[in-house]
mmCIF file with all atom_site columns, N, CA and C in Angstrom:
data_model
loop_
_atom_site.group_PDB
_atom_site.id
_atom_site.type_symbol
_atom_site.label_atom_id
_atom_site.label_alt_id
_atom_site.label_comp_id
_atom_site.label_asym_id
_atom_site.label_entity_id
_atom_site.label_seq_id
_atom_site.pdbx_PDB_ins_code
_atom_site.Cartn_x
_atom_site.Cartn_y
_atom_site.Cartn_z
_atom_site.occupancy
_atom_site.B_iso_or_equiv
_atom_site.pdbx_formal_charge
_atom_site.auth_seq_id
_atom_site.auth_comp_id
_atom_site.auth_asym_id
_atom_site.auth_atom_id
_atom_site.pdbx_PDB_model_num
ATOM 1   N N  . MET A 1 1  ? 0.820   -1.195  0.000  1.00 49.00 ? 1  MET A N  1
ATOM 2   C CA . MET A 1 1  ? 0.000   0.000   0.000  1.00 49.00 ? 1  MET A CA 1
ATOM 3   C C  . MET A 1 1  ? 0.866   1.263   0.000  1.00 49.00 ? 1  MET A C  1
ATOM 4   N N  . MET A 1 2  ? 1.879   1.252   0.770  1.00 56.00 ? 2  MET A N  1
ATOM 5   C CA . MET A 1 2  ? 2.816   2.373   0.861  1.00 56.00 ? 2  MET A CA 1
ATOM 6   C C  . MET A 1 2  ? 2.073   3.712   0.910  1.00 56.00 ? 2  MET A C  1
ATOM 7   N N  . MET A 1 3  ? 2.424   4.645   0.046  1.00 61.00 ? 3  MET A N  1
ATOM 8   C CA . MET A 1 3  ? 1.847   6.001   0.084  1.00 61.00 ? 3  MET A CA 1
ATOM 9   C C  . MET A 1 3  ? 0.372   6.020   -0.313 1.00 61.00 ? 3  MET A C  1
ATOM 10  N N  . SER A 1 4  ? -0.057  5.103   -1.151 1.00 61.00 ? 4  SER A N  1
ATOM 11  C CA . SER A 1 4  ? -1.461  5.108   -1.574 1.00 61.00 ? 4  SER A CA 1
ATOM 12  C C  . SER A 1 4  ? -2.398  4.874   -0.388 1.00 61.00 ? 4  SER A C  1
ATOM 13  N N  . GLY A 1 5  ? -1.896  4.239   0.675  1.00 59.00 ? 5  GLY A N  1
ATOM 14  C CA . GLY A 1 5  ? -2.698  4.016   1.867  1.00 59.00 ? 5  GLY A CA 1
ATOM 15  C C  . GLY A 1 5  ? -3.074  5.309   2.562  1.00 59.00 ? 5  GLY A C  1
ATOM 16  N N  . PHE A 1 6  ? -2.245  6.321   2.453  1.00 62.00 ? 6  PHE A N  1
ATOM 17  C CA . PHE A 1 6  ? -2.533  7.592   3.105  1.00 62.00 ? 6  PHE A CA 1
ATOM 18  C C  . PHE A 1 6  ? -3.610  8.389   2.379  1.00 62.00 ? 6  PHE A C  1
ATOM 19  N N  . PHE A 1 7  ? -3.896  8.051   1.153  1.00 70.00 ? 7  PHE A N  1
ATOM 20  C CA . PHE A 1 7  ? -4.898  8.776   0.378  1.00 70.00 ? 7  PHE A CA 1
ATOM 21  C C  . PHE A 1 7  ? -6.256  8.086   0.371  1.00 70.00 ? 7  PHE A C  1
ATOM 22  N N  . ARG A 1 8  ? -6.367  6.959   1.044  1.00 72.00 ? 8  ARG A N  1
ATOM 23  C CA . ARG A 1 8  ? -7.625  6.212   1.085  1.00 72.00 ? 8  ARG A CA 1
ATOM 24  C C  . ARG A 1 8  ? -8.510  6.750   2.204  1.00 72.00 ? 8  ARG A C  1
ATOM 25  N N  . PHE A 1 9  ? -9.769  7.002   1.901  1.00 72.00 ? 9  PHE A N  1
ATOM 26  C CA . PHE A 1 9  ? -10.720 7.537   2.861  1.00 72.00 ? 9  PHE A CA 1
ATOM 27  C C  . PHE A 1 9  ? -10.911 6.602   4.053  1.00 72.00 ? 9  PHE A C  1
ATOM 28  N N  . GLY A 1 10 ? -10.992 5.304   3.794  1.00 74.00 ? 10 GLY A N  1
ATOM 29  C CA . GLY A 1 10 ? -11.200 4.332   4.857  1.00 74.00 ? 10 GLY A CA 1
ATOM 30  C C  . GLY A 1 10 ? -10.072 4.315   5.876  1.00 74.00 ? 10 GLY A C  1
ATOM 31  N N  . VAL A 1 11 ? -8.843  4.558   5.425  1.00 74.00 ? 11 VAL A N  1
ATOM 32  C CA . VAL A 1 11 ? -7.701  4.591   6.335  1.00 74.00 ? 11 VAL A CA 1
ATOM 33  C C  . VAL A 1 11 ? -7.856  5.750   7.311  1.00 74.00 ? 11 VAL A C  1
ATOM 34  N N  . TRP A 1 12 ? -8.261  6.913   6.801  1.00 77.00 ? 12 TRP A N  1
ATOM 35  C CA . TRP A 1 12 ? -8.458  8.080   7.670  1.00 77.00 ? 12 TRP A CA 1
ATOM 36  C C  . TRP A 1 12 ? -9.631  7.868   8.613  1.00 77.00 ? 12 TRP A C  1
ATOM 37  N N  . GLN A 1 13 ? -10.690 7.207   8.157  1.00 79.00 ? 13 GLN A N  1
ATOM 38  C CA . GLN A 1 13 ? -11.811 6.885   9.042  1.00 79.00 ? 13 GLN A CA 1
ATOM 39  C C  . GLN A 1 13 ? -11.338 5.998   10.193 1.00 79.00 ? 13 GLN A C  1
ATOM 40  N N  . ASN A 1 14 ? -10.557 4.979   9.877  1.00 74.00 ? 14 ASN A N  1
ATOM 41  C CA . ASN A 1 14 ? -10.044 4.076   10.901 1.00 74.00 ? 14 ASN A CA 1
ATOM 42  C C  . ASN A 1 14 ? -9.113  4.796   11.873 1.00 74.00 ? 14 ASN A C  1
ATOM 43  N N  . PHE A 1 15 ? -8.301  5.716   11.347 1.00 76.00 ? 15 PHE A N  1
ATOM 44  C CA . PHE A 1 15 ? -7.402  6.483   12.200 1.00 76.00 ? 15 PHE A CA 1
ATOM 45  C C  . PHE A 1 15 ? -8.188  7.322   13.206 1.00 76.00 ? 15 PHE A C  1
ATOM 46  N N  . PHE A 1 16 ? -9.209  8.048   12.745 1.00 80.00 ? 16 PHE A N  1
ATOM 47  C CA . PHE A 1 16 ? -9.983  8.897   13.645 1.00 80.00 ? 16 PHE A CA 1
ATOM 48  C C  . PHE A 1 16 ? -10.814 8.074   14.627 1.00 80.00 ? 16 PHE A C  1
ATOM 49  N N  . ARG A 1 17 ? -11.299 6.918   14.210 1.00 80.00 ? 17 ARG A N  1
ATOM 50  C CA . ARG A 1 17 ? -12.024 6.032   15.114 1.00 80.00 ? 17 ARG A CA 1
ATOM 51  C C  . ARG A 1 17 ? -11.116 5.591   16.250 1.00 80.00 ? 17 ARG A C  1
ATOM 52  N N  . ALA A 1 18 ? -9.894  5.195   15.924 1.00 76.00 ? 18 ALA A N  1
ATOM 53  C CA . ALA A 1 18 ? -8.940  4.753   16.944 1.00 76.00 ? 18 ALA A CA 1
ATOM 54  C C  . ALA A 1 18 ? -8.538  5.920   17.842 1.00 76.00 ? 18 ALA A C  1
ATOM 55  N N  . TRP A 1 19 ? -8.324  7.088   17.264 1.00 77.00 ? 19 TRP A N  1
ATOM 56  C CA . TRP A 1 19 ? -7.914  8.267   18.021 1.00 77.00 ? 19 TRP A CA 1
ATOM 57  C C  . TRP A 1 19 ? -9.002  8.694   19.007 1.00 77.00 ? 19 TRP A C  1
ATOM 58  N N  . LYS A 1 20 ? -10.269 8.670   18.559 1.00 84.00 ? 20 LYS A N  1
ATOM 59  C CA . LYS A 1 20 ? -11.384 9.040   19.431 1.00 84.00 ? 20 LYS A CA 1
ATOM 60  C C  . LYS A 1 20 ? -11.553 8.056   20.587 1.00 84.00 ? 20 LYS A C  1
ATOM 61  N N  . SER A 1 21 ? -11.222 6.792   20.369 1.00 80.00 ? 21 SER A N  1
ATOM 62  C CA . SER A 1 21 ? -11.374 5.794   21.434 1.00 80.00 ? 21 SER A CA 1
ATOM 63  C C  . SER A 1 21 ? -10.174 5.778   22.379 1.00 80.00 ? 21 SER A C  1
ATOM 64  N N  . GLY A 1 22 ? -9.204  6.645   22.149 1.00 77.00 ? 22 GLY A N  1
ATOM 65  C CA . GLY A 1 22 ? -8.081  6.775   23.066 1.00 77.00 ? 22 GLY A CA 1
ATOM 66  C C  . GLY A 1 22 ? -6.866  5.946   22.730 1.00 77.00 ? 22 GLY A C  1
ATOM 67  N N  . TYR A 1 23 ? -6.865  5.263   21.580 1.00 72.00 ? 23 TYR A N  1
ATOM 68  C CA . TYR A 1 23 ? -5.713  4.444   21.205 1.00 72.00 ? 23 TYR A CA 1
ATOM 69  C C  . TYR A 1 23 ? -4.570  5.346   20.758 1.00 72.00 ? 23 TYR A C  1
ATOM 70  N N  . SER A 1 24 ? -3.379  5.056   21.246 1.00 70.00 ? 24 SER A N  1
ATOM 71  C CA . SER A 1 24 ? -2.194  5.763   20.753 1.00 70.00 ? 24 SER A CA 1
ATOM 72  C C  . SER A 1 24 ? -1.089  4.743   20.558 1.00 70.00 ? 24 SER A C  1
ATOM 73  N N  . GLY A 1 25 ? -0.516  4.740   19.416 1.00 68.00 ? 25 GLY A N  1
ATOM 74  C CA . GLY A 1 25 ? 0.559   3.805   19.122 1.00 68.00 ? 25 GLY A CA 1
ATOM 75  C C  . GLY A 1 25 ? 1.906   4.424   19.444 1.00 68.00 ? 25 GLY A C  1
ATOM 76  N N  . ASN A 1 26 ? 2.963   3.667   19.271 1.00 66.00 ? 26 ASN A N  1
ATOM 77  C CA . ASN A 1 26 ? 4.302   4.179   19.564 1.00 66.00 ? 26 ASN A CA 1
ATOM 78  C C  . ASN A 1 26 ? 5.027   4.661   18.309 1.00 66.00 ? 26 ASN A C  1
ATOM 79  N N  . LEU A 1 27 ? 4.410   4.484   17.142 1.00 63.00 ? 27 LEU A N  1
ATOM 80  C CA . LEU A 1 27 ? 4.973   4.918   15.865 1.00 63.00 ? 27 LEU A CA 1
ATOM 81  C C  . LEU A 1 27 ? 6.341   4.303   15.584 1.00 63.00 ? 27 LEU A C  1
ATOM 82  N N  . GLU A 1 28 ? 6.613   3.132   16.163 1.00 72.00 ? 28 GLU A N  1
ATOM 83  C CA . GLU A 1 28 ? 7.844   2.410   15.873 1.00 72.00 ? 28 GLU A CA 1
ATOM 84  C C  . GLU A 1 28 ? 7.523   1.240   14.950 1.00 72.00 ? 28 GLU A C  1
ATOM 85  N N  . GLY A 1 29 ? 8.484   0.797   14.214 1.00 67.00 ? 29 GLY A N  1
ATOM 86  C CA . GLY A 1 29 ? 8.287   -0.333  13.319 1.00 67.00 ? 29 GLY A CA 1
ATOM 87  C C  . GLY A 1 29 ? 8.087   0.112   11.887 1.00 67.00 ? 29 GLY A C  1
ATOM 88  N N  . GLU A 1 30 ? 7.833   -0.849  11.035 1.00 68.00 ? 30 GLU A N  1
ATOM 89  C CA . GLU A 1 30 ? 7.715   -0.578  9.611  1.00 68.00 ? 30 GLU A CA 1
ATOM 90  C C  . GLU A 1 30 ? 6.490   0.264   9.290  1.00 68.00 ? 30 GLU A C  1
ATOM 91  N N  . GLY A 1 31 ? 5.332   -0.142  9.780  1.00 64.00 ? 31 GLY A N  1
ATOM 92  C CA . GLY A 1 31 ? 4.128   0.642   9.564  1.00 64.00 ? 31 GLY A CA 1
ATOM 93  C C  . GLY A 1 31 ? 3.422   0.400   8.245  1.00 64.00 ? 31 GLY A C  1
ATOM 94  N N  . PHE A 1 32 ? 3.975   -0.424  7.382  1.00 70.00 ? 32 PHE A N  1
ATOM 95  C CA . PHE A 1 32 ? 3.348   -0.676  6.089  1.00 70.00 ? 32 PHE A CA 1
ATOM 96  C C  . PHE A 1 32 ? 2.879   -2.115  5.946  1.00 70.00 ? 32 PHE A C  1
ATOM 97  N N  . THR A 1 33 ? 2.886   -2.864  7.025  1.00 77.00 ? 33 THR A N  1
ATOM 98  C CA . THR A 1 33 ? 2.492   -4.261  6.974  1.00 77.00 ? 33 THR A CA 1
ATOM 99  C C  . THR A 1 33 ? 1.059   -4.412  7.454  1.00 77.00 ? 33 THR A C  1
ATOM 100 N N  . LEU A 1 34 ? 0.218   -4.996  6.627  1.00 80.00 ? 34 LEU A N  1
ATOM 101 C CA . LEU A 1 34 ? -1.159  -5.259  7.017  1.00 80.00 ? 34 LEU A CA 1
ATOM 102 C C  . LEU A 1 34 ? -1.212  -6.583  7.762  1.00 80.00 ? 34 LEU A C  1
ATOM 103 N N  . GLY A 1 35 ? -2.154  -6.710  8.694  1.00 85.00 ? 35 GLY A N  1
ATOM 104 C CA . GLY A 1 35 ? -2.236  -7.906  9.516  1.00 85.00 ? 35 GLY A CA 1
ATOM 105 C C  . GLY A 1 35 ? -3.428  -8.769  9.164  1.00 85.00 ? 35 GLY A C  1
ATOM 106 N N  . GLY A 1 36 ? -3.713  -9.698  10.024 1.00 91.00 ? 36 GLY A N  1
ATOM 107 C CA . GLY A 1 36 ? -4.838  -10.587 9.810  1.00 91.00 ? 36 GLY A CA 1
ATOM 108 C C  . GLY A 1 36 ? -5.093  -11.434 11.035 1.00 91.00 ? 36 GLY A C  1
ATOM 109 N N  . VAL A 1 37 ? -6.209  -12.149 11.004 1.00 95.00 ? 37 VAL A N  1
ATOM 110 C CA . VAL A 1 37 ? -6.598  -13.039 12.096 1.00 95.00 ? 37 VAL A CA 1
ATOM 111 C C  . VAL A 1 37 ? -7.014  -14.366 11.486 1.00 95.00 ? 37 VAL A C  1
ATOM 112 N N  . TYR A 1 38 ? -6.498  -15.451 12.044 1.00 96.00 ? 38 TYR A N  1
ATOM 113 C CA . TYR A 1 38 ? -6.880  -16.793 11.625 1.00 96.00 ? 38 TYR A CA 1
ATOM 114 C C  . TYR A 1 38 ? -7.342  -17.570 12.850 1.00 96.00 ? 38 TYR A C  1
ATOM 115 N N  . VAL A 1 39 ? -8.426  -18.314 12.714 1.00 96.00 ? 39 VAL A N  1
ATOM 116 C CA . VAL A 1 39 ? -8.838  -19.277 13.727 1.00 96.00 ? 39 VAL A CA 1
ATOM 117 C C  . VAL A 1 39 ? -8.689  -20.636 13.067 1.00 96.00 ? 39 VAL A C  1
ATOM 118 N N  . ILE A 1 40 ? -7.833  -21.466 13.647 1.00 96.00 ? 40 ILE A N  1
ATOM 119 C CA . ILE A 1 40 ? -7.508  -22.757 13.051 1.00 96.00 ? 40 ILE A CA 1
ATOM 120 C C  . ILE A 1 40 ? -7.958  -23.854 13.998 1.00 96.00 ? 40 ILE A C  1
ATOM 121 N N  . GLY A 1 41 ? -8.743  -24.787 13.476 1.00 94.00 ? 41 GLY A N  1
ATOM 122 C CA . GLY A 1 41 ? -9.255  -25.886 14.279 1.00 94.00 ? 41 GLY A CA 1
ATOM 123 C C  . GLY A 1 41 ? -8.226  -26.973 14.479 1.00 94.00 ? 41 GLY A C  1
ATOM 124 N N  . ALA A 1 42 ? -8.536  -27.865 15.393 1.00 90.00 ? 42 ALA A N  1
ATOM 125 C CA . ALA A 1 42 ? -7.638  -28.975 15.712 1.00 90.00 ? 42 ALA A CA 1
ATOM 126 C C  . ALA A 1 42 ? -7.684  -30.040 14.612 1.00 90.00 ? 42 ALA A C  1
ATOM 127 N N  . GLY A 1 43 ? -6.579  -30.760 14.481 1.00 87.00 ? 43 GLY A N  1
ATOM 128 C CA . GLY A 1 43 ? -6.529  -31.878 13.538 1.00 87.00 ? 43 GLY A CA 1
ATOM 129 C C  . GLY A 1 43 ? -6.798  -31.456 12.105 1.00 87.00 ? 43 GLY A C  1
ATOM 130 N N  . ARG A 1 44 ? -7.793  -32.088 11.484 1.00 90.00 ? 44 ARG A N  1
ATOM 131 C CA . ARG A 1 44 ? -8.110  -31.834 10.080 1.00 90.00 ? 44 ARG A CA 1
ATOM 132 C C  . ARG A 1 44 ? -9.196  -30.785 9.878  1.00 90.00 ? 44 ARG A C  1
ATOM 133 N N  . GLN A 1 45 ? -9.564  -30.061 10.930 1.00 93.00 ? 45 GLN A N  1
ATOM 134 C CA . GLN A 1 45 ? -10.599 -29.040 10.784 1.00 93.00 ? 45 GLN A CA 1
ATOM 135 C C  . GLN A 1 45 ? -10.149 -27.915 9.869  1.00 93.00 ? 45 GLN A C  1
ATOM 136 N N  . GLY A 1 46 ? -8.891  -27.593 9.926  1.00 94.00 ? 46 GLY A N  1
ATOM 137 C CA . GLY A 1 46 ? -8.362  -26.554 9.055  1.00 94.00 ? 46 GLY A CA 1
ATOM 138 C C  . GLY A 1 46 ? -8.728  -25.150 9.515  1.00 94.00 ? 46 GLY A C  1
ATOM 139 N N  . VAL A 1 47 ? -8.749  -24.216 8.578  1.00 96.00 ? 47 VAL A N  1
ATOM 140 C CA . VAL A 1 47 ? -9.010  -22.813 8.874  1.00 96.00 ? 47 VAL A CA 1
ATOM 141 C C  . VAL A 1 47 ? -10.510 -22.601 9.030  1.00 96.00 ? 47 VAL A C  1
ATOM 142 N N  . LEU A 1 48 ? -10.915 -22.105 10.194 1.00 96.00 ? 48 LEU A N  1
ATOM 143 C CA . LEU A 1 48 ? -12.331 -21.863 10.471 1.00 96.00 ? 48 LEU A CA 1
ATOM 144 C C  . LEU A 1 48 ? -12.707 -20.407 10.219 1.00 96.00 ? 48 LEU A C  1
ATOM 145 N N  . LEU A 1 49 ? -11.732 -19.513 10.303 1.00 96.00 ? 49 LEU A N  1
ATOM 146 C CA . LEU A 1 49 ? -11.962 -18.096 10.023 1.00 96.00 ? 49 LEU A CA 1
ATOM 147 C C  . LEU A 1 49 ? -10.681 -17.483 9.500  1.00 96.00 ? 49 LEU A C  1
ATOM 148 N N  . GLU A 1 50 ? -10.807 -16.684 8.468  1.00 96.00 ? 50 GLU A N  1
ATOM 149 C CA . GLU A 1 50 ? -9.668  -15.963 7.920  1.00 96.00 ? 50 GLU A CA 1
ATOM 150 C C  . GLU A 1 50 ? -10.094 -14.521 7.691  1.00 96.00 ? 50 GLU A C  1
ATOM 151 N N  . HIS A 1 51 ? -9.359  -13.590 8.286  1.00 94.00 ? 51 HIS A N  1
ATOM 152 C CA . HIS A 1 51 ? -9.615  -12.163 8.065  1.00 94.00 ? 51 HIS A CA 1
ATOM 153 C C  . HIS A 1 51 ? -8.290  -11.493 7.751  1.00 94.00 ? 51 HIS A C  1
ATOM 154 N N  . ARG A 1 52 ? -8.199  -10.892 6.585  1.00 93.00 ? 52 ARG A N  1
ATOM 155 C CA . ARG A 1 52 ? -6.992  -10.162 6.195  1.00 93.00 ? 52 ARG A CA 1
ATOM 156 C C  . ARG A 1 52 ? -7.330  -8.685  6.084  1.00 93.00 ? 52 ARG A C  1
ATOM 157 N N  . GLU A 1 53 ? -6.466  -7.840  6.640  1.00 86.00 ? 53 GLU A N  1
ATOM 158 C CA . GLU A 1 53 ? -6.682  -6.401  6.513  1.00 86.00 ? 53 GLU A CA 1
ATOM 159 C C  . GLU A 1 53 ? -6.592  -6.010  5.049  1.00 86.00 ? 53 GLU A C  1
ATOM 160 N N  . LYS A 1 54 ? -7.562  -5.234  4.598  1.00 82.00 ? 54 LYS A N  1
ATOM 161 C CA . LYS A 1 54 ? -7.536  -4.728  3.227  1.00 82.00 ? 54 LYS A CA 1
ATOM 162 C C  . LYS A 1 54 ? -6.942  -3.331  3.188  1.00 82.00 ? 54 LYS A C  1
ATOM 163 N N  . GLU A 1 55 ? -7.049  -2.619  4.328  1.00 78.00 ? 55 GLU A N  1
ATOM 164 C CA . GLU A 1 55 ? -6.429  -1.310  4.473  1.00 78.00 ? 55 GLU A CA 1
ATOM 165 C C  . GLU A 1 55 ? -6.074  -1.128  5.941  1.00 78.00 ? 55 GLU A C  1
ATOM 166 N N  . PHE A 1 56 ? -5.223  -0.164  6.245  1.00 73.00 ? 56 PHE A N  1
ATOM 167 C CA . PHE A 1 56 ? -4.759  0.046   7.606  1.00 73.00 ? 56 PHE A CA 1
ATOM 168 C C  . PHE A 1 56 ? -5.934  0.276   8.545  1.00 73.00 ? 56 PHE A C  1
ATOM 169 N N  . GLY A 1 57 ? -5.966  -0.422  9.666  1.00 74.00 ? 57 GLY A N  1
ATOM 170 C CA . GLY A 1 57 ? -6.999  -0.234  10.666 1.00 74.00 ? 57 GLY A CA 1
ATOM 171 C C  . GLY A 1 57 ? -8.257  -1.044  10.459 1.00 74.00 ? 57 GLY A C  1
ATOM 172 N N  . ASP A 1 58 ? -8.281  -1.893  9.443  1.00 78.00 ? 58 ASP A N  1
ATOM 173 C CA . ASP A 1 58 ? -9.435  -2.754  9.175  1.00 78.00 ? 58 ASP A CA 1
ATOM 174 C C  . ASP A 1 58 ? -9.533  -3.786  10.295 1.00 78.00 ? 58 ASP A C  1
ATOM 175 N N  . LYS A 1 59 ? -10.684 -3.825  10.985 1.00 82.00 ? 59 LYS A N  1
ATOM 176 C CA . LYS A 1 59 ? -10.826 -4.693  12.160 1.00 82.00 ? 59 LYS A CA 1
ATOM 177 C C  . LYS A 1 59 ? -11.658 -5.928  11.845 1.00 82.00 ? 59 LYS A C  1
ATOM 178 N N  . VAL A 1 60 ? -11.340 -7.020  12.531 1.00 90.00 ? 60 VAL A N  1
ATOM 179 C CA . VAL A 1 60 ? -12.115 -8.252  12.420 1.00 90.00 ? 60 VAL A CA 1
ATOM 180 C C  . VAL A 1 60 ? -13.325 -8.143  13.352 1.00 90.00 ? 60 VAL A C  1
ATOM 181 N N  . SER A 1 61 ? -14.401 -8.798  12.980 1.00 92.00 ? 61 SER A N  1
ATOM 182 C CA . SER A 1 61 ? -15.608 -8.812  13.796 1.00 92.00 ? 61 SER A CA 1
ATOM 183 C C  . SER A 1 61 ? -15.420 -9.773  14.959 1.00 92.00 ? 61 SER A C  1
ATOM 184 N N  . LEU A 1 62 ? -15.503 -9.263  16.192 1.00 94.00 ? 62 LEU A N  1
ATOM 185 C CA . LEU A 1 62 ? -15.325 -10.106 17.370 1.00 94.00 ? 62 LEU A CA 1
ATOM 186 C C  . LEU A 1 62 ? -16.351 -11.236 17.442 1.00 94.00 ? 62 LEU A C  1
ATOM 187 N N  . PRO A 1 63 ? -17.641 -10.986 17.138 1.00 96.00 ? 63 PRO A N  1
ATOM 188 C CA . PRO A 1 63 ? -18.593 -12.106 17.160 1.00 96.00 ? 63 PRO A CA 1
ATOM 189 C C  . PRO A 1 63 ? -18.231 -13.230 16.185 1.00 96.00 ? 63 PRO A C  1
ATOM 190 N N  . SER A 1 64 ? -17.672 -12.887 15.026 1.00 96.00 ? 64 SER A N  1
ATOM 191 C CA . SER A 1 64 ? -17.301 -13.938 14.078 1.00 96.00 ? 64 SER A CA 1
ATOM 192 C C  . SER A 1 64 ? -16.112 -14.744 14.587 1.00 96.00 ? 64 SER A C  1
ATOM 193 N N  . VAL A 1 65 ? -15.193 -14.106 15.316 1.00 96.00 ? 65 VAL A N  1
ATOM 194 C CA . VAL A 1 65 ? -14.061 -14.832 15.904 1.00 96.00 ? 65 VAL A CA 1
ATOM 195 C C  . VAL A 1 65 ? -14.565 -15.797 16.975 1.00 96.00 ? 65 VAL A C  1
ATOM 196 N N  . LEU A 1 66 ? -15.468 -15.312 17.832 1.00 97.00 ? 66 LEU A N  1
ATOM 197 C CA . LEU A 1 66 ? -16.007 -16.162 18.889 1.00 97.00 ? 66 LEU A CA 1
ATOM 198 C C  . LEU A 1 66 ? -16.804 -17.326 18.310 1.00 97.00 ? 66 LEU A C  1
ATOM 199 N N  . GLU A 1 67 ? -17.574 -17.065 17.265 1.00 96.00 ? 67 GLU A N  1
ATOM 200 C CA . GLU A 1 67 ? -18.359 -18.116 16.607 1.00 96.00 ? 67 GLU A CA 1
ATOM 201 C C  . GLU A 1 67 ? -17.437 -19.191 16.030 1.00 96.00 ? 67 GLU A C  1
ATOM 202 N N  . ALA A 1 68 ? -16.352 -18.761 15.386 1.00 96.00 ? 68 ALA A N  1
ATOM 203 C CA . ALA A 1 68 ? -15.406 -19.716 14.810 1.00 96.00 ? 68 ALA A CA 1
ATOM 204 C C  . ALA A 1 68 ? -14.695 -20.503 15.908 1.00 96.00 ? 68 ALA A C  1
ATOM 205 N N  . ALA A 1 69 ? -14.347 -19.831 17.007 1.00 96.00 ? 69 ALA A N  1
ATOM 206 C CA . ALA A 1 69 ? -13.655 -20.512 18.105 1.00 96.00 ? 69 ALA A CA 1
ATOM 207 C C  . ALA A 1 69 ? -14.545 -21.570 18.756 1.00 96.00 ? 69 ALA A C  1
ATOM 208 N N  . GLU A 1 70 ? -15.842 -21.310 18.783 1.00 95.00 ? 70 GLU A N  1
ATOM 209 C CA . GLU A 1 70 ? -16.771 -22.290 19.355 1.00 95.00 ? 70 GLU A CA 1
ATOM 210 C C  . GLU A 1 70 ? -16.884 -23.548 18.496 1.00 95.00 ? 70 GLU A C  1
ATOM 211 N N  . LYS A 1 71 ? -16.523 -23.445 17.230 1.00 95.00 ? 71 LYS A N  1
ATOM 212 C CA . LYS A 1 71 ? -16.594 -24.592 16.316 1.00 95.00 ? 71 LYS A CA 1
ATOM 213 C C  . LYS A 1 71 ? -15.383 -25.513 16.436 1.00 95.00 ? 71 LYS A C  1
ATOM 214 N N  . ILE A 1 72 ? -14.367 -25.097 17.186 1.00 94.00 ? 72 ILE A N  1
ATOM 215 C CA . ILE A 1 72 ? -13.183 -25.937 17.335 1.00 94.00 ? 72 ILE A CA 1
ATOM 216 C C  . ILE A 1 72 ? -13.545 -27.176 18.134 1.00 94.00 ? 72 ILE A C  1
ATOM 217 N N  . GLU A 1 73 ? -13.272 -28.335 17.554 1.00 91.00 ? 73 GLU A N  1
ATOM 218 C CA . GLU A 1 73 ? -13.547 -29.618 18.209 1.00 91.00 ? 73 GLU A CA 1
ATOM 219 C C  . GLU A 1 73 ? -12.262 -30.115 18.840 1.00 91.00 ? 73 GLU A C  1
ATOM 220 N N  . PRO A 1 74 ? -12.292 -30.493 20.106 1.00 86.00 ? 74 PRO A N  1
ATOM 221 C CA . PRO A 1 74 ? -11.075 -30.999 20.747 1.00 86.00 ? 74 PRO A CA 1
ATOM 222 C C  . PRO A 1 74 ? -10.580 -32.256 20.046 1.00 86.00 ? 74 PRO A C  1
ATOM 223 N N  . GLN A 1 75 ? -9.282  -32.358 19.941 1.00 82.00 ? 75 GLN A N  1
ATOM 224 C CA . GLN A 1 75 ? -8.682  -33.517 19.285 1.00 82.00 ? 75 GLN A CA 1
ATOM 225 C C  . GLN A 1 75 ? -8.489  -34.624 20.300 1.00 82.00 ? 75 GLN A C  1
ATOM 226 N N  . ALA A 1 76 ? -8.907  -35.822 19.948 1.00 75.00 ? 76 ALA A N  1
ATOM 227 C CA . ALA A 1 76 ? -8.746  -36.973 20.844 1.00 75.00 ? 76 ALA A CA 1
ATOM 228 C C  . ALA A 1 76 ? -7.283  -37.315 20.983 1.00 75.00 ? 76 ALA A C  1
ATOM 229 N N  . SER A 1 77 ? -6.870  -37.606 22.215 1.00 67.00 ? 77 SER A N  1
ATOM 230 C CA . SER A 1 77 ? -5.453  -37.905 22.426 1.00 67.00 ? 77 SER A CA 1
ATOM 231 C C  . SER A 1 77 ? -5.177  -39.385 22.504 1.00 67.00 ? 77 SER A C  1
#
C-alpha cells in the first residue's frame, strides 16, 4: 500500500475512530504491513476463520471470531 494508503478515505476513518477511542501507538516499526486473524481448528478441521486487513486499521468482527472458536472440536489424544 505504501503512500497510496494515506490517500484512502477508509484509512483516515479508521485512524480517527482509533484516536477518538483513546488508542495511541508508539509509531515504531515498519508501519506498512497489514495484519490478519486466523482461527484454526484442531486436527483436520483446518481454517475456520480468515480475516486479512484490506487497508490500515481494518478490524475483524469479534462475534465472528467467537463463533469460529466455538466450532473448534477438541482432538482426541
